[in-house]
Every structure is written in structure tokens, then in C-alpha cells.
Tab-separated table of C-alpha atoms in Angstrom:
chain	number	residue	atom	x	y	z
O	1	UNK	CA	-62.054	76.981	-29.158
O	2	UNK	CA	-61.276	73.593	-31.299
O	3	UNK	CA	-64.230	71.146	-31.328
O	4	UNK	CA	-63.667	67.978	-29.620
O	5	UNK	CA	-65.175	64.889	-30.954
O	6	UNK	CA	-66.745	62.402	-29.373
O	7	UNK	CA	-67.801	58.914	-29.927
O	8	UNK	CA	-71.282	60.321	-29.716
O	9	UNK	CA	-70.849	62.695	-32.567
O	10	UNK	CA	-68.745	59.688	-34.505
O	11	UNK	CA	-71.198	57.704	-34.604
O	12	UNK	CA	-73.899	59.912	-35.753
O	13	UNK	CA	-71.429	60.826	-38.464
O	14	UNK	CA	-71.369	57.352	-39.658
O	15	UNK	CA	-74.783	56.794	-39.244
O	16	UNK	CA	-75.760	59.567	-41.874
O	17	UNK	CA	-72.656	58.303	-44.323
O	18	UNK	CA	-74.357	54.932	-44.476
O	19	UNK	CA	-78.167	57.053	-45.898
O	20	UNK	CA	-76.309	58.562	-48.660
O	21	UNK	CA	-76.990	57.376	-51.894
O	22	UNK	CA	-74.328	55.366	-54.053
O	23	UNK	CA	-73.754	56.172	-57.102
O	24	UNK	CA	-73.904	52.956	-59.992
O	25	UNK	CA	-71.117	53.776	-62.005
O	26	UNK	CA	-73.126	51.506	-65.275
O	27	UNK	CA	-75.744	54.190	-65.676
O	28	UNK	CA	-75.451	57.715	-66.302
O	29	UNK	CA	-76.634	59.855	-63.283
O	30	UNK	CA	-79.540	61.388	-63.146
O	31	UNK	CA	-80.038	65.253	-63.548
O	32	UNK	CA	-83.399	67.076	-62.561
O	33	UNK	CA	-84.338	69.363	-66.155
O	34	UNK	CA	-81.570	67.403	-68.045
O	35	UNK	CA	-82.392	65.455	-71.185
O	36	UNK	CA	-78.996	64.347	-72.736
O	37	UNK	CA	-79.086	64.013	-76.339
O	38	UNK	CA	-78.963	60.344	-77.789
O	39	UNK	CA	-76.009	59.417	-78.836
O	40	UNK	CA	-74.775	58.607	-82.476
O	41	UNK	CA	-74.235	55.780	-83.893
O	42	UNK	CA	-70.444	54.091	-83.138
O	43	UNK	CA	-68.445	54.597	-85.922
O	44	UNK	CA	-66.042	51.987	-86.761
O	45	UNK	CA	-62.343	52.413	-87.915
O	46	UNK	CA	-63.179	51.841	-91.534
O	47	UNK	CA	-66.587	54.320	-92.043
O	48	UNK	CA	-64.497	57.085	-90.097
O	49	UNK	CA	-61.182	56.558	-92.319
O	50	UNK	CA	-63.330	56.798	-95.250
O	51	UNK	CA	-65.273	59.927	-93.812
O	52	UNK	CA	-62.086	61.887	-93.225
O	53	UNK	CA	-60.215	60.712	-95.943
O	54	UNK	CA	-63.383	62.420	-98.709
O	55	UNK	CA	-63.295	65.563	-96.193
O	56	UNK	CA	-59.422	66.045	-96.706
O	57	UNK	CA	-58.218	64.260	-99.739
O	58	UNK	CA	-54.451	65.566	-99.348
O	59	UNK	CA	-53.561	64.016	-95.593
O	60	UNK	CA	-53.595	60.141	-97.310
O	61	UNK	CA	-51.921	61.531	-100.315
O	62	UNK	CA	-49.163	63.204	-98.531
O	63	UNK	CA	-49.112	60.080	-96.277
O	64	UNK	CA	-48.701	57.947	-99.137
O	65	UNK	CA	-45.600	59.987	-100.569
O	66	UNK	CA	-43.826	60.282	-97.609
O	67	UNK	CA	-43.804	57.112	-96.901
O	68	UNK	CA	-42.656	55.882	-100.946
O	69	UNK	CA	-40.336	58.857	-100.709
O	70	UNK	CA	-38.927	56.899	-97.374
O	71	UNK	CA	-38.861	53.582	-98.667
O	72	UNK	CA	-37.505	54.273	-102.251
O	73	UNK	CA	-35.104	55.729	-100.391
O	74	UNK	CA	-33.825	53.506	-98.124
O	75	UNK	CA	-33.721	51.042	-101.327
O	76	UNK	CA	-31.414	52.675	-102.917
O	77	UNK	CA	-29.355	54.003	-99.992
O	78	UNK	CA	-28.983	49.602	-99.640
O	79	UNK	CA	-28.007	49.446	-103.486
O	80	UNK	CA	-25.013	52.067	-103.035
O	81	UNK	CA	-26.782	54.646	-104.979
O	82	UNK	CA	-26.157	57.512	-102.271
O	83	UNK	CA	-26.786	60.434	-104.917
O	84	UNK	CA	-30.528	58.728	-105.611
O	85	UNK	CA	-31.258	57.852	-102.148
O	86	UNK	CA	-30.188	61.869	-101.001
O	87	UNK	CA	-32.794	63.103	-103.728
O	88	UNK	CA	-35.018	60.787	-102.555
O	89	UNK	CA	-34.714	62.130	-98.699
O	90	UNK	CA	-35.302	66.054	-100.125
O	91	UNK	CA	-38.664	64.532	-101.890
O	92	UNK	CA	-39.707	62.701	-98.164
O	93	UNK	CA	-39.073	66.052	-96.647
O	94	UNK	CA	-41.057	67.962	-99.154
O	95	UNK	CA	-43.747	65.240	-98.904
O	96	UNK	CA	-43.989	65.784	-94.873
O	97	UNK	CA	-44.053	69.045	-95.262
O	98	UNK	CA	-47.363	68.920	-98.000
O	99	UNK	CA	-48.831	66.537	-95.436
O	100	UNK	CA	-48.525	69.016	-92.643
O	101	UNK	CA	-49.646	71.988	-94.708
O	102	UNK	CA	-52.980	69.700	-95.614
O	103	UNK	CA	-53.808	69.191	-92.380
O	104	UNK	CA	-53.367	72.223	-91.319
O	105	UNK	CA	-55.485	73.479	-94.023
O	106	UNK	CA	-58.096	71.053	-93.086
O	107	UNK	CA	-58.107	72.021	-89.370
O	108	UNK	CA	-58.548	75.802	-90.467
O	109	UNK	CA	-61.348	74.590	-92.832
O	110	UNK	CA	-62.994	72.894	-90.438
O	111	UNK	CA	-62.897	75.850	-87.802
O	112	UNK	CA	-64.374	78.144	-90.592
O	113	UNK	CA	-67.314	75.584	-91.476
O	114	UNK	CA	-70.450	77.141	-89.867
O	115	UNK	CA	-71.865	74.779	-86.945
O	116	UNK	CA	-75.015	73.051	-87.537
């Protein structure tokens, strides 16, 4: 048999909706036998270029020579000089593909660093 509500039971429902507890979404909430660990220090743009940059050299490098490789390129594919500009292209390429092999390198030497 289906339970039929009435405005008894509705408003006892609302009553014990209006008890509960809101929650104020500009602190964290509060867990019983929970101590979160304090946070680190915000790390700007510049300090965490320069920290991944000295962890893997090669990714700006690569970066770097794809993106002369590119430009070079498109120089001398303006100037007429097609045979230049298609060697050029083949070096971007190669350059890409250095950049992906470095990061993938770094990723895998990352995974195999032992946590702290």
C-alpha cells in the first residue's frame, strides 16, 4: 500500500529541513579524526617554469627548435626558396618529435622517482 502524505507529515518534513546545518562554502568542512595537511606555498608561473624547466632540460629545448624550425621556415617559404623552406619543415617535424620523446621520458622518470 503507497503512503499518502499529508499536510501533517509536510510540515514536519519541513520543519526538520529548516534544523539541518548549512554548509559555508568559504571554509573547509569539518571532519571528526581529520587533520588536513597545510598546504604549500602558491607557486607562481615563473618559480614553477623554472622548477620544471631544471627537472627536464629537453621539453624548452625541443620547444625552442620547433618553433625556429617553424618560423625559419615559413621565411623562406615567403622568399620563394621552396627547397629551403621543405628542409626546414623535415627539421620542425624532427624537432616535435624530440620534444615529445622528452616528455615522455620525463613522465616515465618521474613515475620511477621513489615517493617521499
Amino acid at each position: 500500500m503507497a503512503a499518502i502524505t499529508t499536510p501533517v507529515a509536510a510540515e514536519q518534513s519541513t520543519a526538520q529541513k529548516s534544523d539541518t546545518v548549512v554548509f559555508d562554502i568559504t571554509k573547509p568542512p569539518v571532519i571528526e579524526g581529520f587533520t588536513p595537511l597545510p598546504r604549500a606555498k602558491e607557486e607562481g608561473f615563473k618559480d614553477k617554469f623554472i622548477r620544471k624547466t631544471k627537472e627536464n632540460p629537453f621539453v624548452p629545448i625541443g620547444c625552442l627548435g620547433t618553433a625556429g624550425a617553424l618560423t625559419y621556415g615559413l621565411i623562406a617559404f615567403k622568399h620563394g626558396k621552396t627547397r629551403q623552406s621543405q628542409l626546414l619543415m623535415r627539421a620542425r617535424i624532427f624537432a616535435q618529435g624530440f620534444t615529445v620523446a622528452a616528455i615522455v621520458v620525463g613522465v616515465v622518470a618521474t613515475a620511477m622517482k621513489p615517493k617521499q
